[in-house]
Short mmCIF file of C-alpha atoms in Angstrom, two decimals:
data_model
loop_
_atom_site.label_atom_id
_atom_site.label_comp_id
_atom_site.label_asym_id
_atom_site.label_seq_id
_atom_site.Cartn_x
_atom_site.Cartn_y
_atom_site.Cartn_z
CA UNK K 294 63.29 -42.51 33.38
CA UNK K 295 59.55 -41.64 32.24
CA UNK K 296 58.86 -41.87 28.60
CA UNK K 297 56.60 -39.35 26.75
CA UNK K 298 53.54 -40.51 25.77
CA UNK K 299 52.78 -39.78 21.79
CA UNK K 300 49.34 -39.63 21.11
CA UNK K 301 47.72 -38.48 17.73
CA UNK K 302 45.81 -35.32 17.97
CA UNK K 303 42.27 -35.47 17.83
CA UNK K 304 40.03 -32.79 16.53
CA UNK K 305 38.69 -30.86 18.86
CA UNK K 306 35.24 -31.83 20.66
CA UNK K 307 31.68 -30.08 19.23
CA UNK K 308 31.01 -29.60 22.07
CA UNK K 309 33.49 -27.52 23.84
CA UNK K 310 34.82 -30.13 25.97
CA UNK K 311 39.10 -31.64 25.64
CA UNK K 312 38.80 -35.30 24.83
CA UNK K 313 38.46 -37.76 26.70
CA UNK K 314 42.34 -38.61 26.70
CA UNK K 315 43.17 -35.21 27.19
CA UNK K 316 40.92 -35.04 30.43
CA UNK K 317 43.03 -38.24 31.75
CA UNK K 318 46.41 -37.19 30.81
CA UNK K 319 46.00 -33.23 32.27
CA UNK K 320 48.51 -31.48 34.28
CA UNK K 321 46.14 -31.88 37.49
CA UNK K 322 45.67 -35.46 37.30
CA UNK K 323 42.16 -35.46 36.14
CA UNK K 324 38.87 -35.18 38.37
CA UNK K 325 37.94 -38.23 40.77
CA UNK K 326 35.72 -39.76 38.15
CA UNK K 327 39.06 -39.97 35.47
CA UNK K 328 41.26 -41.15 38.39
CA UNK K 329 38.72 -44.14 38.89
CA UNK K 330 38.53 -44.42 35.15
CA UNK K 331 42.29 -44.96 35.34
CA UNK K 332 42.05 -47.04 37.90
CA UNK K 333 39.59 -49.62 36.48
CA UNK K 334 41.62 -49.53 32.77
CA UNK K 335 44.79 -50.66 34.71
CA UNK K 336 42.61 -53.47 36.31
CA UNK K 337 41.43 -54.23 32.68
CA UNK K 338 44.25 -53.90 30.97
CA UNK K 339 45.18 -57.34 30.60
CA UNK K 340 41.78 -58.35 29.27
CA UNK K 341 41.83 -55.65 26.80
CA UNK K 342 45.30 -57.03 25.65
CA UNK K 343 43.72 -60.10 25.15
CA UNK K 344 40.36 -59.03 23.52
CA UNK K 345 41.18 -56.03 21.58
CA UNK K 346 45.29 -57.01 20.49
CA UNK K 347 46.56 -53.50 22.62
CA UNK K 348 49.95 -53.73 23.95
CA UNK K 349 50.40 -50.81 25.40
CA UNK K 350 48.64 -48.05 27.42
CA UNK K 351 49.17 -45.50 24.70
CA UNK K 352 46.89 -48.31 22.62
CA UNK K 353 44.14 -47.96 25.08
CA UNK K 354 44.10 -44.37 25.00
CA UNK K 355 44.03 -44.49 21.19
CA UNK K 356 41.69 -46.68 21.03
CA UNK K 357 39.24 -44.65 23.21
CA UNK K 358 39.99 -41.21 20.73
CA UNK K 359 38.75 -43.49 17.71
CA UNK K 360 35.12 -44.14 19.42
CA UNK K 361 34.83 -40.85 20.99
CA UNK K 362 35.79 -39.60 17.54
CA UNK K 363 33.08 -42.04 15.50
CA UNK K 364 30.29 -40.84 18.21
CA UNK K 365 30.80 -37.41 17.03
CA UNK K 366 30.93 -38.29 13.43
CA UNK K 367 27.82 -40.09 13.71
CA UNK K 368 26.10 -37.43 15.64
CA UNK K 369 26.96 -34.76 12.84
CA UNK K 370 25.51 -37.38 10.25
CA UNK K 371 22.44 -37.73 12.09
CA UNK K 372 22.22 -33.92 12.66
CA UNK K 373 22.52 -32.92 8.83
CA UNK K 374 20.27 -35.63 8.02
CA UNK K 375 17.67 -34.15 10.23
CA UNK K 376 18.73 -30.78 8.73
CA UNK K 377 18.44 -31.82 5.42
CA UNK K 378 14.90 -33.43 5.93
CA UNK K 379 13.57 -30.29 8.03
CA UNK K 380 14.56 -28.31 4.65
CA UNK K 381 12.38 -30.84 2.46
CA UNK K 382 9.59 -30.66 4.66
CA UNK K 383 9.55 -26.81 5.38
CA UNK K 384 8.09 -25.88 2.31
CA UNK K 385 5.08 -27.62 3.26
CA UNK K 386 5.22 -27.08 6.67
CA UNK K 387 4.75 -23.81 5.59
CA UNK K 388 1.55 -23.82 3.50
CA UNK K 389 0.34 -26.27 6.28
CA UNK K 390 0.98 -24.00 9.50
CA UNK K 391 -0.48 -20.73 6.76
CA UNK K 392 -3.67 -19.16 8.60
CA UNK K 393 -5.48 -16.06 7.10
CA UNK K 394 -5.17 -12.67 9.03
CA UNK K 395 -8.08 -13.35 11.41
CA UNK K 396 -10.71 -11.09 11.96
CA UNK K 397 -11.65 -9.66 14.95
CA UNK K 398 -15.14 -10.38 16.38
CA UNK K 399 -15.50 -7.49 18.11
CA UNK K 400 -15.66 -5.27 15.20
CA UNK K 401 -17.14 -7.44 12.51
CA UNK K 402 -20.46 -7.40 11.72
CA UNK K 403 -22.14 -11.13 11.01
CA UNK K 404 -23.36 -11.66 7.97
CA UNK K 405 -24.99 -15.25 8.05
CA UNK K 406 -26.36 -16.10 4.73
CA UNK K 407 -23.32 -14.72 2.70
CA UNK K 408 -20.87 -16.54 4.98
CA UNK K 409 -22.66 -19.78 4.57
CA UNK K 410 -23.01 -19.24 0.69
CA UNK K 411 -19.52 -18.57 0.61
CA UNK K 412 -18.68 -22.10 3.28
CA UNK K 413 -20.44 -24.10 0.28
CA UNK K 414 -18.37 -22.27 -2.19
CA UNK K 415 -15.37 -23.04 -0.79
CA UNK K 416 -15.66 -26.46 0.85
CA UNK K 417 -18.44 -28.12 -0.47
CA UNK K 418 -19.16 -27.31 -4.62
CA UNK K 419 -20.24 -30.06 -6.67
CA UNK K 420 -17.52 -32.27 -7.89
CA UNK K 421 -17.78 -30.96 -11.72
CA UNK K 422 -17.28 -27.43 -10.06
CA UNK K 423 -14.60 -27.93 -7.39
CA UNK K 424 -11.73 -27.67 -9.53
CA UNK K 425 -12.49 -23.62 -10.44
CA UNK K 426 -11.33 -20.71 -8.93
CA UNK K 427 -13.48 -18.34 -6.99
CA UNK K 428 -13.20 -14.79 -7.88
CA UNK K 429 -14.73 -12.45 -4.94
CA UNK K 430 -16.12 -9.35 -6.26
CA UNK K 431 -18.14 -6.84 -4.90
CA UNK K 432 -18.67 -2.93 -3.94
CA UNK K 433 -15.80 -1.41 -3.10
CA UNK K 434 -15.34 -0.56 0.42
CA UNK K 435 -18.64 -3.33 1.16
CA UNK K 436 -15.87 -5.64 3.50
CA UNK K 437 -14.97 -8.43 0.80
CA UNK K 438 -11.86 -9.17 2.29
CA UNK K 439 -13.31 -9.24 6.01
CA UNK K 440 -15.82 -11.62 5.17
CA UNK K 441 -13.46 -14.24 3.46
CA UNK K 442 -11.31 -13.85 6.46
CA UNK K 443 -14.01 -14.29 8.55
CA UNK K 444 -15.23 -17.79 6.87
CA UNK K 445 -12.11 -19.18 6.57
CA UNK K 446 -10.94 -18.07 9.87
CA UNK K 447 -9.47 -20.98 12.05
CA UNK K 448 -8.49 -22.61 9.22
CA UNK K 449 -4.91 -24.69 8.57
CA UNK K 450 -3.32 -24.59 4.91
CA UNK K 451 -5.02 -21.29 3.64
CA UNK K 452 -1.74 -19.76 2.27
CA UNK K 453 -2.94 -15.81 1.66
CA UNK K 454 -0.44 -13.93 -1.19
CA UNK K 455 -1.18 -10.28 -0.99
CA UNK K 456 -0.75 -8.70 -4.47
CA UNK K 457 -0.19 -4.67 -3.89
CA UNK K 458 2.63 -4.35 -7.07
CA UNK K 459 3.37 -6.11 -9.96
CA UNK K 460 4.84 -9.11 -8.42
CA UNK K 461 3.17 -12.40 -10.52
CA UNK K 462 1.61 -14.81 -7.57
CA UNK K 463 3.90 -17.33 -8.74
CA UNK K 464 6.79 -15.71 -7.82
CA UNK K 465 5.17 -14.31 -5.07
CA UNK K 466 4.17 -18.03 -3.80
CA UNK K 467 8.28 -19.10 -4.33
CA UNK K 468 9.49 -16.41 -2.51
CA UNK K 469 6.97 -17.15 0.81
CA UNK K 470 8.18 -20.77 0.47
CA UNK K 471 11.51 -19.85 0.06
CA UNK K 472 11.95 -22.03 -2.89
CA UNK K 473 13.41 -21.35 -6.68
CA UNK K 474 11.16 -23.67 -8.58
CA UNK K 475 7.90 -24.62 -9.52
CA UNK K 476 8.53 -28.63 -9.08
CA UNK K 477 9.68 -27.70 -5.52
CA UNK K 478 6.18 -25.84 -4.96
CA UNK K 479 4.15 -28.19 -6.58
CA UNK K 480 5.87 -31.23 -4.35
CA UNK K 481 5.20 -28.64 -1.38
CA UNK K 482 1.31 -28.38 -1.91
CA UNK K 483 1.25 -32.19 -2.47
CA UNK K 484 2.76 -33.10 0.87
CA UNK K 485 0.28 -30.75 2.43
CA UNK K 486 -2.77 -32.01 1.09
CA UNK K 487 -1.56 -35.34 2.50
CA UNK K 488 -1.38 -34.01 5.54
CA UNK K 489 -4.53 -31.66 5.87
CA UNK K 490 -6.60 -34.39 3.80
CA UNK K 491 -7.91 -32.04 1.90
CA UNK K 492 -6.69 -29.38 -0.82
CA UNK K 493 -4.54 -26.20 0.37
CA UNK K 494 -6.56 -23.09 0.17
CA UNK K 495 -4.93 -19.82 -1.67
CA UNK K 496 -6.36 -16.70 -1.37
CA UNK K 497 -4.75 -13.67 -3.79
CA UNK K 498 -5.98 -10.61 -2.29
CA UNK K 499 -5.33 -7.85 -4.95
CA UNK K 500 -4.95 -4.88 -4.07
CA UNK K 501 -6.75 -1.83 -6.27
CA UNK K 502 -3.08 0.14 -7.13
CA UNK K 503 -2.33 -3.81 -9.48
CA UNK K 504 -3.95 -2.54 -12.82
CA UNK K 505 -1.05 -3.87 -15.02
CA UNK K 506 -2.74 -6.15 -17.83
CA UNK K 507 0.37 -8.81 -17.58
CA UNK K 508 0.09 -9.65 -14.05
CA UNK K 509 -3.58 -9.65 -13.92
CA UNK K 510 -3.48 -12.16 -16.68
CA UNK K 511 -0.61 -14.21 -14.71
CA UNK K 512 -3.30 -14.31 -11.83
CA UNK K 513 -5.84 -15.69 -14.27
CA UNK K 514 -3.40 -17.93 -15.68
CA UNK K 515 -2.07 -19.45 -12.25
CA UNK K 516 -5.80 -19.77 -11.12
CA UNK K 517 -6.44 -22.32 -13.84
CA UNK K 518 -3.38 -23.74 -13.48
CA UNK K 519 -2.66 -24.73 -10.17
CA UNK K 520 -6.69 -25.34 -9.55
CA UNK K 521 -8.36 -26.87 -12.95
CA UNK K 522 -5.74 -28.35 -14.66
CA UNK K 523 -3.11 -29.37 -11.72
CA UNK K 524 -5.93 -29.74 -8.67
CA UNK K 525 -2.87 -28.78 -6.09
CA UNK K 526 -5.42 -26.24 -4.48
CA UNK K 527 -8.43 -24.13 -4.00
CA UNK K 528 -7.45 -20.88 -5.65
CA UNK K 529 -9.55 -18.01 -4.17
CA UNK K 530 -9.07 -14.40 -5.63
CA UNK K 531 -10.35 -11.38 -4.14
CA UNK K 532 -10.73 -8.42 -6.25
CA UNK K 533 -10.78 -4.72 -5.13
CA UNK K 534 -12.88 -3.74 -8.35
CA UNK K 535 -14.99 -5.25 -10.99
CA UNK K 536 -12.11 -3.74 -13.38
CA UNK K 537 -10.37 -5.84 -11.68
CA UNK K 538 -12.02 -9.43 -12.06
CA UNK K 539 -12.90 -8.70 -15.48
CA UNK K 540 -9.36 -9.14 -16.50
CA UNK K 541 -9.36 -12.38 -14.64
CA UNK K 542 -11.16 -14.60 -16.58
CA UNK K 543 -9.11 -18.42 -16.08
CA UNK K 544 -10.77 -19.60 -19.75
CA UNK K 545 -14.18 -19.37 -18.01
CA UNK K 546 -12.98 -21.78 -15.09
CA UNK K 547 -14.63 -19.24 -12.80
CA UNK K 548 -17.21 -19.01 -10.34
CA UNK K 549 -18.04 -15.50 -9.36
CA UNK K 550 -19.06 -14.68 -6.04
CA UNK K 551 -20.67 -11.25 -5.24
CA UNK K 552 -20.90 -8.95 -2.09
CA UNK K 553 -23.23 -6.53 -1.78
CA UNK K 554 -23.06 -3.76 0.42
CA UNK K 555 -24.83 -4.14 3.74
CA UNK K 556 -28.98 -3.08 3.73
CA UNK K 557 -30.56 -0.68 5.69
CA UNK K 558 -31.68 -3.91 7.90
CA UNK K 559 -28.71 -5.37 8.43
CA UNK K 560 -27.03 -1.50 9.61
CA UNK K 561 -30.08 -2.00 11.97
CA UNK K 562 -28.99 -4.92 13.72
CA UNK K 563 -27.62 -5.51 17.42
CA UNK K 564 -24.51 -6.82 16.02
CA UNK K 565 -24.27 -3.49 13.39
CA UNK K 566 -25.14 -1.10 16.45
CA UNK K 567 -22.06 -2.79 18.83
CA UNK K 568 -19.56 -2.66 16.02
CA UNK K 569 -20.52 1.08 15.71
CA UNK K 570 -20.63 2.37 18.97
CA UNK K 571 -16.54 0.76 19.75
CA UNK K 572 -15.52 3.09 16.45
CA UNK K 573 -17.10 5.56 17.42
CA UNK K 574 -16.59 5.41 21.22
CA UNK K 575 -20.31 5.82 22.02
CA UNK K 576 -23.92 4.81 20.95
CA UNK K 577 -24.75 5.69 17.18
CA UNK K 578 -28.31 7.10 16.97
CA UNK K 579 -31.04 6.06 14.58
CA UNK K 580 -30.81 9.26 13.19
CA UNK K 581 -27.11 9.72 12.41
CA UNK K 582 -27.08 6.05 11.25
CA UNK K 583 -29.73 6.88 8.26
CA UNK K 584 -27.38 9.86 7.81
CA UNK K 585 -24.70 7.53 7.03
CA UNK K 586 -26.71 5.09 5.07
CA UNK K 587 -27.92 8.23 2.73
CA UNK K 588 -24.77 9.25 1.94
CA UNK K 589 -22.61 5.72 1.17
CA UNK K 590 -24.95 3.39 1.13
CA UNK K 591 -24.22 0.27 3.15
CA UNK K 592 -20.75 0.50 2.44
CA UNK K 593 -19.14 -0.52 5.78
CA UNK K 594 -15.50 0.48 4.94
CA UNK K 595 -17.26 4.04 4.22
CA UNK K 596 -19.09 3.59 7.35
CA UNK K 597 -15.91 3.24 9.81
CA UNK K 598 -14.16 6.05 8.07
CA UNK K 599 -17.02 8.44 9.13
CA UNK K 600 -17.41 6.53 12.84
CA UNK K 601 -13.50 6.96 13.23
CA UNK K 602 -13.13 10.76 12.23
CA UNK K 603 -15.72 11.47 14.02
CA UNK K 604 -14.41 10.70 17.76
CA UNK K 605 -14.45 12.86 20.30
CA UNK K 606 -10.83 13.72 20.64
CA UNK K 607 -9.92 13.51 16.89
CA UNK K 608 -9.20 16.49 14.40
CA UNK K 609 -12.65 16.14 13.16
CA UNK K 610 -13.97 15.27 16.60
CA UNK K 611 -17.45 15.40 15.56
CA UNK K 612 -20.07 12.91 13.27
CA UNK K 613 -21.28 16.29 11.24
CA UNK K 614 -17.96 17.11 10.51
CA UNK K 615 -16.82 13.67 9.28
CA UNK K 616 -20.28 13.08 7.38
CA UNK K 617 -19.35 16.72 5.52
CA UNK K 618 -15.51 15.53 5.11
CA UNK K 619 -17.37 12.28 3.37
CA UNK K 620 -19.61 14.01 1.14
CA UNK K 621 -16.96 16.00 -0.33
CA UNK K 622 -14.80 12.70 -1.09
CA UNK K 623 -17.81 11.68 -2.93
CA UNK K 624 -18.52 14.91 -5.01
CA UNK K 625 -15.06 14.67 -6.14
CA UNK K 626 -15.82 11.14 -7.00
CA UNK K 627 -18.41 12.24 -8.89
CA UNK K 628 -16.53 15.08 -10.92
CA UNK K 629 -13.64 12.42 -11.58
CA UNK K 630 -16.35 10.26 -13.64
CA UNK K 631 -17.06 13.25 -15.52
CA UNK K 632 -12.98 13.11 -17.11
CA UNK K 633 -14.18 9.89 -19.01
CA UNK K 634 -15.86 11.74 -21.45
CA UNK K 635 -13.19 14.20 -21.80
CA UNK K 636 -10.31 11.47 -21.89
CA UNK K 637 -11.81 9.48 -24.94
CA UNK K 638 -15.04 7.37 -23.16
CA UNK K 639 -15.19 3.69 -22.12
CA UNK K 640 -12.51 1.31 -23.78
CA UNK K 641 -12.18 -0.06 -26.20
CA UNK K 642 -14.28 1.40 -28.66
CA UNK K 643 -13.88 5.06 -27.02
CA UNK K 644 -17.76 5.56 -26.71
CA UNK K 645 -18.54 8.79 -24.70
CA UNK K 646 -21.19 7.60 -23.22
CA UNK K 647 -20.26 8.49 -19.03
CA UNK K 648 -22.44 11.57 -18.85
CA UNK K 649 -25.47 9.52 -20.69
CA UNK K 650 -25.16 7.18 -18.34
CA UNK K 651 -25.17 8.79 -14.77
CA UNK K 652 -28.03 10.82 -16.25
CA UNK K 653 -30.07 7.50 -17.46
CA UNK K 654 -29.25 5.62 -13.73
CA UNK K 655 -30.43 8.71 -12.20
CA UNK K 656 -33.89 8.71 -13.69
CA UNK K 657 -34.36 5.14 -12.69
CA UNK K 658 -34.99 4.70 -8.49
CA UNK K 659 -32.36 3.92 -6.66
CA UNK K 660 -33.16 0.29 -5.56
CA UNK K 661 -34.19 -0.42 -8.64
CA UNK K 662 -30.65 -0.03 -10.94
CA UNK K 663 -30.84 0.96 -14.97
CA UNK K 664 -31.31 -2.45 -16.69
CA UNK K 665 -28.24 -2.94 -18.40
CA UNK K 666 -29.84 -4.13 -21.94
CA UNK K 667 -30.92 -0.52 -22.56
CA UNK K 668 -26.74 0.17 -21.99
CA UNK K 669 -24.37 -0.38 -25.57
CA UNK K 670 -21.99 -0.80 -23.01
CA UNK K 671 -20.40 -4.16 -22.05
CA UNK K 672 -20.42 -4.50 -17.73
CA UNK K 673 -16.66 -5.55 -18.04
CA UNK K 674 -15.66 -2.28 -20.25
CA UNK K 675 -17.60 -0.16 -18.22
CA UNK K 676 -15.41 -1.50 -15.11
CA UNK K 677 -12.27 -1.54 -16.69
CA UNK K 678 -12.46 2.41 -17.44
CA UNK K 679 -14.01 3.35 -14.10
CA UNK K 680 -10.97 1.80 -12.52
CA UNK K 681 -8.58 3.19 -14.57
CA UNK K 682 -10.37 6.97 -14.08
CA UNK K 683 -10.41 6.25 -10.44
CA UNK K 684 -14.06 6.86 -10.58
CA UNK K 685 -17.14 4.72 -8.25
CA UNK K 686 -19.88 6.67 -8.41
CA UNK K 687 -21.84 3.56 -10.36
CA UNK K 688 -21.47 0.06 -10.61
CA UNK K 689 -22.84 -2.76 -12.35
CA UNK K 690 -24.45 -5.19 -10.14
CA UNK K 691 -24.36 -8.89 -11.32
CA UNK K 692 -27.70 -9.92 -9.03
CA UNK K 693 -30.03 -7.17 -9.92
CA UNK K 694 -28.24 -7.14 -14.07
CA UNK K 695 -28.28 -3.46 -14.06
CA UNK K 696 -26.39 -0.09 -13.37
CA UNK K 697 -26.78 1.22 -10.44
CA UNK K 698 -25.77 4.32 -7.82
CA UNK K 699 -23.18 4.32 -5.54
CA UNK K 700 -25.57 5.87 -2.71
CA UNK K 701 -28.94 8.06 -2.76
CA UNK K 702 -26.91 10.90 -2.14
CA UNK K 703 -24.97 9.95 -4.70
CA UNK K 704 -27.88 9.24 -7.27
CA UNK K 705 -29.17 12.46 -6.96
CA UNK K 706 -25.88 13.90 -8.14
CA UNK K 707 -25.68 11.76 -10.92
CA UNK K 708 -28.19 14.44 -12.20
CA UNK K 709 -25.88 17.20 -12.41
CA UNK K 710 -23.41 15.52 -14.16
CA UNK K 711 -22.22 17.74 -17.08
CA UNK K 712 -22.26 17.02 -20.82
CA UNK K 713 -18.68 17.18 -22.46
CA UNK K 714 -18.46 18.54 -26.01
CA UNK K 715 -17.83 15.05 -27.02
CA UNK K 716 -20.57 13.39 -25.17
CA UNK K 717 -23.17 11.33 -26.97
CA UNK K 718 -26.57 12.15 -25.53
CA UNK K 719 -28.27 8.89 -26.59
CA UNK K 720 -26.35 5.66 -27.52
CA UNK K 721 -27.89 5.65 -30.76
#
């Protein structure tokens, strides 16, 4: 008479496979490798009685489901441990494994002395000075944001939050870390300065449409936060408009870096010419390229625009007709600065003083800017309102300390700008 065999059920295998028991005890018999495994456990048996205690075969086969079953508990263990640490770490693998959208140097035109300037800004500031934020201001449409990209390109730990609503960068920074906390960020930029041996780089990139006073003072806020006072990182913030970074002050914990727009010179150079000719899909004469310089300036952003309409192929699908699409953009430019009169003058005093103005940086030459002591007009107000009217055709520039044109073409429009019934015709 055979007797049945009762064996406790197991759970089942991770990995897909019946237990071992179950492979011995199968219908078939078991594979060659199970018979031999048999084979050699009867041959054992009795030392296993005398080692182990087991009396009976159904011992044996119990006793084999117990360390089959603690290898698989201890593999699990070891698995969500590994989980479990991955999940610490990934927050800072994060920032660590963060690289800015490179640029391209096929289409970017070198500018040497500004990217160096801008290096030493960056990595190597005086120790009283390394602790502020940078705050990257410049012309609009002069290729601020290209030319950070292009110095810190190549970079590790340069985590780049792109503000383009009202999002603060602190929960914008949580939510790319895919954490809920700010202990759990701030132990996340530690680790990775550990790692990099140096500080974490973040670059805010905010876009134009982010006028809201709240978030732009949570930007200022953060800057001095996470960089002065808790040194987790090198805050860099790159503004679309002086508007912009004057509501971005970080208590004076600032350093304010300028572009310019490219010169004449630098539009002149081999680099300049090869960028040009793959927008435009052929060589850019000397002629056309003073065309472009006399209507925006050295304004490279401007620049492509006209170069890109103006394929052959395109709806435009010629330079003249692109350069004419561009100088009406800018009349209407022009026409939208005259509303600031109308809609109660430059903030926050409500001085009317927009037609005065274009007319008094018209009379001055164009390279040389309207000094802005003779202007009862603060350079931070004056960019505040001209952002909010959605109006460039002047801009103060920090280097030169004066008001200045947009363009020539430009400049000599300033001229016909019209007088509003409530325009003041002299700041006095």
């Amino acid at each position: 008479m055979i007797r049945k065999l009762f064996v406790p059920q197991p759970k089942a295998s991770r990995f897909g496979r019946p237990p071992l028991y179950r492979r011995m005890c199968s219908a078939d018999g078991g594979s060659a490798p199970t018979t031999r495994f048999l084979s050699a456990t009867g041959k054992t048996f009795g030392g296993l009685q005398k080692v182990l205690g087991i009396t009976s075969f159904t011992g044996i086969v119990y006793f084999v489901w117990q360390w089959q079953e603690q290898q698989r508990q201890n593999e699990e263990h070891q698995e969500e441990q590994q989980r479990q640490k991955e999940e610490r770490e990934r927050p800072a693998r994060t920032i660590i494994d963060s690289k800015v959208r490179s640029t391209s140097t096929d289409v970017y035109i070198p500018r040497s002395e500004l990217s160096d300037k801008l290096k030493v800004a960056v990595f190597s500031l005086k120790e009283d000075l390394q602790d502020y934020f940078i705050s990257i201001t410049g012309n609009r449409e002069a290729g601020k944001s290209q030319l950070i990209r292009y110095v810190l390109d190549g970079y590790d730990g340069v985590l780049e939050v792109s503000l383009e609503n009202d999002t603060p960068p602190r929960m914008a920074i949580r939510t790319i870390l895919g954490v809920t906390d700010e202990n759990a960020v701030a132990r996340a930029f530690v680790e990775a300065e550990s790692k990099l041996g140096r500080k974490p780089i973040i670059l805010i990139d905010i876009h134009e449409r982010v006028t809201n006073p709240n978030v732009l003072d949570a930007v200022s806020n953060f800057a001095k936060d996470f960089g002065y006072e808790k040194k987790l990182a090198k805050v860099l913030v790159v503004c679309s408009t002086a508007g912009t970074a004057a509501g971005i002050t970080g208590d004076g914990r600032r350093i304010d870096f300028f572009v310019p727009q490219l010169t004449r010179k630098e539009l002149d150079s081999a680099d300049a010419r090869r960028v040009f000719e793959i927008w435009h899909g052929k060589r850019v004469n000397d002629e056309d390229v003073q065309r472009m310089f006399d209507l925006v300036g050295g304004r490279i952003g401007n620049i492509k625009e006209i170069l890109v309409l103006g394929r052959d192929g395109t709806m435009m699908g010629s330079l003249d007709k692109a350069i004419a699409w561009m100088k009406g953009k800018l009349l209407r430019d022009v026409r939208q600065y005259e509303t600031i009169d109308r809609c109660g003058g430059f903030s926050p005093k409500g001085e009317c003083l927009a037609s005065w103005l274009a007319h008094e940086v018209a009379r001055f030459p164009f390279d040389k800017c309207l000094p802005f002591k003779r202007v009862p007009l603060s350079p931070e107000d004056f960019a505040k309102t001209a952002r909010d009217a959605h109006a460039h055709p002047i801009y103060f520039h920090p280097h030169i300390k004066g008001y200045c044109a947009r363009s020539p073409f430009v400049h000599d429009q300033l001229r016909s700008v019209a007088f509003q019934p409530n325009s003041r015709r002299s700041p006095a």
